[in-house]
Amino acid sequence: MSRASQKKPSVKTAPARRSSATTVNLLPKLIGKSPSSKPAAHQLLRDHGFRDGARVLAAIGRLYEDELQRRNLATIFSHLLRACEKSADPDRALVNFERLVAALPNPNIFYHYLHESPDRLDLLIMIFAHSQALADTLTRNAEHFHFLIAPQTLEKPREKAWLAAELKRLLLPMRVPAQKYDAIRRFRRRETLRIGARDLIGGATVEETTLELSNVADVCLQSVFEIALGSLRAQFKLKEGTAVVTGRFSIIGMGKLGGQELNYSSDVDVIFVYGEEGTLTPTLTNHQFFTKLAEEIIRAVAAPGAEGNIFRIDLRLRPEGKSGPLVRSLDSCENYYAEFGETWERMALIKARPVAGDEKVGGEFIEMVQPFVYARHAGENVIQQMATLKKRIEVEVVREGHLTRHVKLGIGGIREIEFIVQAFQVLRGSRLVQLRDRGTLRTLPLLAKTKTLSETEATKLADAYRFLRNVEHRLQMEMELQTHTIPDEERALYRLARSLGFNSVKKFYAAQEAHTAAVRKIYESVLADAGVSGVTKTAETLLAPDKLPKVLADAGFADVPA
């Protein structure tokens, strides 16, 4: 199906709103001693961009309980309504503001602070309008407001060492594992709120956002590992002499976690490895112990709590995929990759990174897989095979009508950029060691430097990657769902465009089409240079659907229907 034949949702112009200068006159008409009738008040609100006058008026009525609160609310009311009116979703912004007020122990202090610092009110309205997930975090944990408004909170990214020390401080007074896991969940939500707020106000680059999200995941997984290891050692009453052996366990991050490119709602792809085979007690082998450890880590990370889970965890990139053991020794991993390793596993292991556990074991794993990932013969047919799989992905996406709306798997999407980068890394990484980098954006300039891509191509791919990742972030920030599809609902589409700095959906679409067209052109050029013109039947026969390794679809491209 051609790009031209993909229908976009009809785009209506946002209703004209009255000058915000008149907003001040709404105060006595809405909450004064002699307010307007409800129908008149509803119409006034609609005139100022609110859709559901009754719902908004009810929320305004709940913003004060007595005359003192009414007077304090009056000091910020005009600014509040103007900020909502200028936002991408006035109704949602104001209703979420009211939910936060309801959760606070003393709204009067809150109103006074916002009167003194109106920029903090603007920040809140931006969060409330663009991310229901972040709004829910803030209203569930009203004390996070004080954290959020502290001057240093949004000033710059947090270093990983700071995050680790902060989480350790929060866990220090706790003794029960369940309480510690709850604290990790709260920490993760709080830090996601901070990162999301920096992102929304334009204070962070894509690289900063993805690195911070990945660092938060790293420190959370490290704490879970330490808690689980301590619990398991106590459960099996292991002696002090076994501490070194039981500590030789590493969590290897894969995919976006490994590449330090995590999304707001990414699964964390991991592989569990341990040092050596052996026995800890007459009835407990190393493999049995580390399997129990992996099971406890999986349970703790995925278990729901008041703040949801810590992360969704995915182990399908491990050797043998779903059918393989949860944990393997270093020797077992080495034997598997030497005998059974496939092209998709080479590409997946490019991003492998020790994220928690024993750094030495993690380093040994990375060193061990390098000859497999970058073997001189590894590039045989890699572009043809990946092109065939990408074609299959597009067929699946087209069935859902998402070919131009899916920012990850669609035409000119994120997957095509990653495909180009990783294919060239496998093809040339054995000779060009400088290409062995986990990060997509870090590798693109290296591909230009080695003349693998032109400077123009590398720049266009990097610009498109940043744009598409920003779109992906806004989509996932909305409701914290693992989605990659541009919405077709009018209000959601308008919110998305506004959150990315566009004042109209039309301008957003123009930018999206320019970026995806540039990516597809370079992608097709790469295929043509490899003798794969437009992913024709010749390419299809190189890897027929019945021969596609199931683990390739289920693991390396786990978001593709099998």
GROMACS .gro file of N, CA, C and O in nm, residues 156-221:
model
  264
  156LYS      N    1   1.879   2.006   3.580
  156LYS     CA    2   1.968   1.927   3.497
  156LYS      C    3   1.942   1.779   3.522
  156LYS      O    4   1.876   1.743   3.621
  157PRO      N    5   1.992   1.690   3.437
  157PRO     CA    6   1.971   1.546   3.459
  157PRO      C    7   2.039   1.500   3.587
  157PRO      O    8   2.139   1.559   3.631
  158ARG      N    9   1.986   1.394   3.647
  158ARG     CA   10   2.048   1.334   3.764
  158ARG      C   11   2.153   1.232   3.719
  158ARG      O   12   2.128   1.151   3.630
  159GLU      N   13   2.267   1.236   3.780
  159GLU     CA   14   2.369   1.136   3.752
  159GLU      C   15   2.327   1.002   3.810
  159GLU      O   16   2.255   0.995   3.910
  160LYS      N   17   2.376   0.895   3.750
  160LYS     CA   18   2.341   0.760   3.798
  160LYS      C   19   2.385   0.741   3.942
  160LYS      O   20   2.314   0.678   4.022
  161ALA      N   21   2.501   0.793   3.978
  161ALA     CA   22   2.550   0.779   4.115
  161ALA      C   23   2.455   0.846   4.214
  161ALA      O   24   2.431   0.795   4.325
  162TRP      N   25   2.398   0.962   4.176
  162TRP     CA   26   2.302   1.030   4.262
  162TRP      C   27   2.176   0.945   4.278
  162TRP      O   28   2.124   0.929   4.391
  163LEU      N   29   2.127   0.889   4.169
  163LEU     CA   30   2.007   0.805   4.175
  163LEU      C   31   2.030   0.685   4.266
  163LEU      O   32   1.943   0.650   4.348
  164ALA      N   33   2.146   0.621   4.253
  164ALA     CA   34   2.177   0.503   4.335
  164ALA      C   35   2.183   0.541   4.483
  164ALA      O   36   2.129   0.469   4.570
  165ALA      N   37   2.249   0.653   4.513
  165ALA     CA   38   2.260   0.697   4.652
  165ALA      C   39   2.124   0.735   4.709
  165ALA      O   40   2.093   0.706   4.826
  166GLU      N   41   2.041   0.800   4.630
  166GLU     CA   42   1.908   0.841   4.675
  166GLU      C   43   1.821   0.720   4.705
  166GLU      O   44   1.752   0.716   4.808
  167LEU      N   45   1.823   0.620   4.618
  167LEU     CA   46   1.743   0.500   4.643
  167LEU      C   47   1.795   0.425   4.766
  167LEU      O   48   1.717   0.375   4.847
  168LYS      N   49   1.925   0.420   4.780
  168LYS     CA   50   1.983   0.354   4.898
  168LYS      C   51   1.939   0.426   5.026
  168LYS      O   52   1.906   0.362   5.127
  169ARG      N   53   1.934   0.560   5.022
  169ARG     CA   54   1.889   0.637   5.138
  169ARG      C   55   1.744   0.605   5.172
  169ARG      O   56   1.708   0.589   5.291
  170LEU      N   57   1.660   0.593   5.070
  170LEU     CA   58   1.519   0.564   5.093
  170LEU      C   59   1.498   0.424   5.149
  170LEU      O   60   1.405   0.400   5.227
  171LEU      N   61   1.584   0.332   5.112
  171LEU     CA   62   1.569   0.193   5.156
  171LEU      C   63   1.633   0.167   5.292
  171LEU      O   64   1.602   0.066   5.357
  172LEU      N   65   1.720   0.255   5.336
  172LEU     CA   66   1.801   0.231   5.455
  172LEU      C   67   1.720   0.197   5.580
  172LEU      O   68   1.755   0.103   5.652
  173PRO      N   69   1.610   0.269   5.610
  173PRO     CA   70   1.538   0.238   5.734
  173PRO      C   71   1.449   0.114   5.726
  173PRO      O   72   1.389   0.075   5.827
  174MET      N   73   1.439   0.052   5.611
  174MET     CA   74   1.345  -0.059   5.593
  174MET      C   75   1.416  -0.193   5.610
  174MET      O   76   1.531  -0.209   5.574
  175ARG      N   77   1.342  -0.288   5.666
  175ARG     CA   78   1.398  -0.421   5.690
  175ARG      C   79   1.324  -0.531   5.615
  175ARG      O   80   1.383  -0.634   5.583
  176VAL      N   81   1.197  -0.511   5.587
  176VAL     CA   82   1.114  -0.614   5.524
  176VAL      C   83   1.122  -0.599   5.372
  176VAL      O   84   1.101  -0.489   5.319
  177PRO      N   85   1.155  -0.708   5.298
  177PRO     CA   86   1.167  -0.699   5.152
  177PRO      C   87   1.045  -0.638   5.083
  177PRO      O   88   1.060  -0.558   4.991
  178ALA      N   89   0.925  -0.673   5.127
  178ALA     CA   90   0.804  -0.621   5.062
  178ALA      C   91   0.799  -0.469   5.073
  178ALA      O   92   0.759  -0.400   4.978
  179GLN      N   93   0.838  -0.416   5.188
  179GLN     CA   94   0.840  -0.270   5.205
  179GLN      C   95   0.945  -0.206   5.114
  179GLN      O   96   0.924  -0.099   5.058
  180LYS      N   97   1.058  -0.273   5.101
  180LYS     CA   98   1.164  -0.221   5.015
  180LYS      C   99   1.119  -0.218   4.869
  180LYS      O  100   1.144  -0.122   4.797
  181TYR      N  101   1.051  -0.324   4.826
  181TYR     CA  102   1.003  -0.327   4.688
  181TYR      C  103   0.901  -0.215   4.664
  181TYR      O  104   0.900  -0.154   4.556
  182ASP      N  105   0.816  -0.188   4.763
  182ASP     CA  106   0.721  -0.077   4.750
  182ASP      C  107   0.794   0.056   4.737
  182ASP      O  108   0.754   0.144   4.659
  183ALA      N  109   0.900   0.072   4.815
  183ALA     CA  110   0.979   0.196   4.810
  183ALA      C  111   1.044   0.213   4.673
  183ALA      O  112   1.054   0.325   4.621
  184ILE      N  113   1.088   0.102   4.613
  184ILE     CA  114   1.147   0.109   4.480
  184ILE      C  115   1.042   0.150   4.378
  184ILE      O  116   1.070   0.230   4.287
  185ARG      N  117   0.921   0.098   4.393
  185ARG     CA  118   0.812   0.138   4.301
  185ARG      C  119   0.785   0.288   4.313
  185ARG      O  120   0.769   0.357   4.211
  186ARG      N  121   0.779   0.340   4.435
  186ARG     CA  122   0.754   0.483   4.454
  186ARG      C  123   0.868   0.567   4.397
  186ARG      O  124   0.845   0.672   4.335
  187PHE      N  125   0.990   0.522   4.419
  187PHE     CA  126   1.107   0.592   4.367
  187PHE      C  127   1.102   0.599   4.215
  187PHE      O  128   1.126   0.704   4.155
  188ARG      N  129   1.071   0.487   4.153
  188ARG     CA  130   1.065   0.483   4.007
  188ARG      C  131   0.959   0.579   3.954
  188ARG      O  132   0.982   0.653   3.857
  189ARG      N  133   0.841   0.584   4.019
  189ARG     CA  134   0.734   0.675   3.975
  189ARG      C  135   0.775   0.821   3.995
  189ARG      O  136   0.750   0.906   3.910
  190ARG      N  137   0.837   0.849   4.109
  190ARG     CA  138   0.878   0.986   4.136
  190ARG      C  139   0.980   1.034   4.034
  190ARG      O  140   0.972   1.146   3.982
  191GLU      N  141   1.078   0.949   4.005
  191GLU     CA  142   1.181   0.988   3.909
  191GLU      C  143   1.127   0.998   3.768
  191GLU      O  144   1.169   1.083   3.689
  192THR      N  145   1.031   0.914   3.732
  192THR     CA  146   0.967   0.924   3.601
  192THR      C  147   0.889   1.055   3.590
  192THR      O  148   0.888   1.119   3.484
  193LEU      N  149   0.826   1.097   3.699
  193LEU     CA  150   0.757   1.227   3.702
  193LEU      C  151   0.858   1.339   3.677
  193LEU      O  152   0.831   1.430   3.597
  194ARG      N  153   0.972   1.334   3.744
  194ARG     CA  154   1.073   1.438   3.726
  194ARG      C  155   1.125   1.439   3.582
  194ARG      O  156   1.134   1.546   3.518
  195ILE      N  157   1.158   1.322   3.530
  195ILE     CA  158   1.211   1.313   3.394
  195ILE      C  159   1.107   1.361   3.293
  195ILE      O  160   1.138   1.434   3.198
  196GLY      N  161   0.982   1.319   3.313
  196GLY     CA  162   0.875   1.359   3.222
  196GLY      C  163   0.850   1.509   3.224
  196GLY      O  164   0.824   1.570   3.120
  197ALA      N  165   0.858   1.570   3.343
  197ALA     CA  166   0.838   1.714   3.353
  197ALA      C  167   0.949   1.789   3.279
  197ALA      O  168   0.922   1.884   3.205
  198ARG      N  169   1.075   1.746   3.296
  198ARG     CA  170   1.186   1.809   3.223
  198ARG      C  171   1.166   1.797   3.073
  198ARG      O  172   1.192   1.889   2.995
  199ASP      N  173   1.118   1.680   3.032
  199ASP     CA  174   1.095   1.653   2.891
  199ASP      C  175   0.986   1.745   2.836
  199ASP      O  176   1.004   1.809   2.730
  200LEU      N  177   0.875   1.756   2.907
  200LEU     CA  178   0.762   1.835   2.858
  200LEU      C  179   0.794   1.984   2.847
  200LEU      O  180   0.745   2.051   2.756
  201ILE      N  181   0.874   2.036   2.938
  201ILE     CA  182   0.903   2.179   2.932
  201ILE      C  183   1.018   2.210   2.836
  201ILE      O  184   1.059   2.325   2.824
  202GLY      N  185   1.069   2.106   2.768
  202GLY     CA  186   1.175   2.128   2.671
  202GLY      C  187   1.312   2.142   2.733
  202GLY      O  188   1.405   2.193   2.670
  203GLY      N  189   1.326   2.095   2.857
  203GLY     CA  190   1.454   2.108   2.926
  203GLY      C  191   1.549   1.992   2.906
  203GLY      O  192   1.659   1.992   2.960
  204ALA      N  193   1.507   1.892   2.828
  204ALA     CA  194   1.590   1.772   2.811
  204ALA      C  195   1.596   1.732   2.665
  204ALA      O  196   1.498   1.744   2.591
  205THR      N  197   1.710   1.683   2.622
  205THR     CA  198   1.724   1.625   2.489
  205THR      C  199   1.674   1.481   2.492
  205THR      O  200   1.656   1.423   2.599
  206VAL      N  201   1.654   1.424   2.375
  206VAL     CA  202   1.615   1.282   2.367
  206VAL      C  203   1.721   1.197   2.436
  206VAL      O  204   1.689   1.104   2.511
  207GLU      N  205   1.848   1.228   2.411
  207GLU     CA  206   1.957   1.150   2.471
  207GLU      C  207   1.953   1.156   2.623
  207GLU      O  208   1.974   1.054   2.690
  208GLU      N  209   1.926   1.274   2.678
  208GLU     CA  210   1.920   1.287   2.824
  208GLU      C  211   1.802   1.209   2.880
  208GLU      O  212   1.815   1.140   2.983
  209THR      N  213   1.687   1.218   2.814
  209THR     CA  214   1.568   1.150   2.864
  209THR      C  215   1.586   0.999   2.863
  209THR      O  216   1.559   0.931   2.964
  210THR      N  217   1.633   0.944   2.752
  210THR     CA  218   1.647   0.799   2.743
  210THR      C  219   1.757   0.748   2.838
  210THR      O  220   1.743   0.641   2.897
  211LEU      N  221   1.864   0.826   2.854
  211LEU     CA  222   1.970   0.786   2.947
  211LEU      C  223   1.920   0.787   3.091
  211LEU      O  224   1.946   0.693   3.168
  212GLU      N  225   1.846   0.891   3.128
  212GLU     CA  226   1.794   0.897   3.264
  212GLU      C  227   1.695   0.784   3.293
  212GLU      O  228   1.699   0.722   3.400
  213LEU      N  229   1.606   0.756   3.199
  213LEU     CA  230   1.511   0.645   3.218
  213LEU      C  231   1.586   0.513   3.233
  213LEU      O  232   1.548   0.428   3.315
  214SER      N  233   1.692   0.497   3.156
  214SER     CA  234   1.773   0.374   3.164
  214SER      C  235   1.848   0.367   3.296
  214SER      O  236   1.859   0.260   3.357
  215ASN      N  237   1.902   0.480   3.342
  215ASN     CA  238   1.973   0.483   3.469
  215ASN      C  239   1.881   0.449   3.586
  215ASN      O  240   1.920   0.380   3.681
  216VAL      N  241   1.757   0.501   3.581
  216VAL     CA  242   1.659   0.468   3.685
  216VAL      C  243   1.634   0.317   3.686
  216VAL      O  244   1.630   0.254   3.792
  217ALA      N  245   1.620   0.258   3.568
  217ALA     CA  246   1.600   0.113   3.560
  217ALA      C  247   1.720   0.038   3.617
  217ALA      O  248   1.703  -0.059   3.692
  218ASP      N  249   1.840   0.083   3.584
  218ASP     CA  250   1.961   0.017   3.635
  218ASP      C  251   1.962   0.014   3.788
  218ASP      O  252   1.987  -0.092   3.849
  219VAL      N  253   1.940   0.129   3.850
  219VAL     CA  254   1.952   0.134   3.997
  219VAL      C  255   1.837   0.059   4.064
  219VAL      O  256   1.856  -0.002   4.171
  220CYS      N  257   1.720   0.058   4.002
  220CYS     CA  258   1.608  -0.021   4.056
  220CYS      C  259   1.640  -0.170   4.049
  220CYS      O  260   1.619  -0.245   4.147
  221LEU      N  261   1.692  -0.215   3.935
  221LEU     CA  262   1.726  -0.357   3.920
  221LEU      C  263   1.839  -0.397   4.014
  221LEU      O  264   1.838  -0.508   4.069
   0.00000   0.00000   0.00000
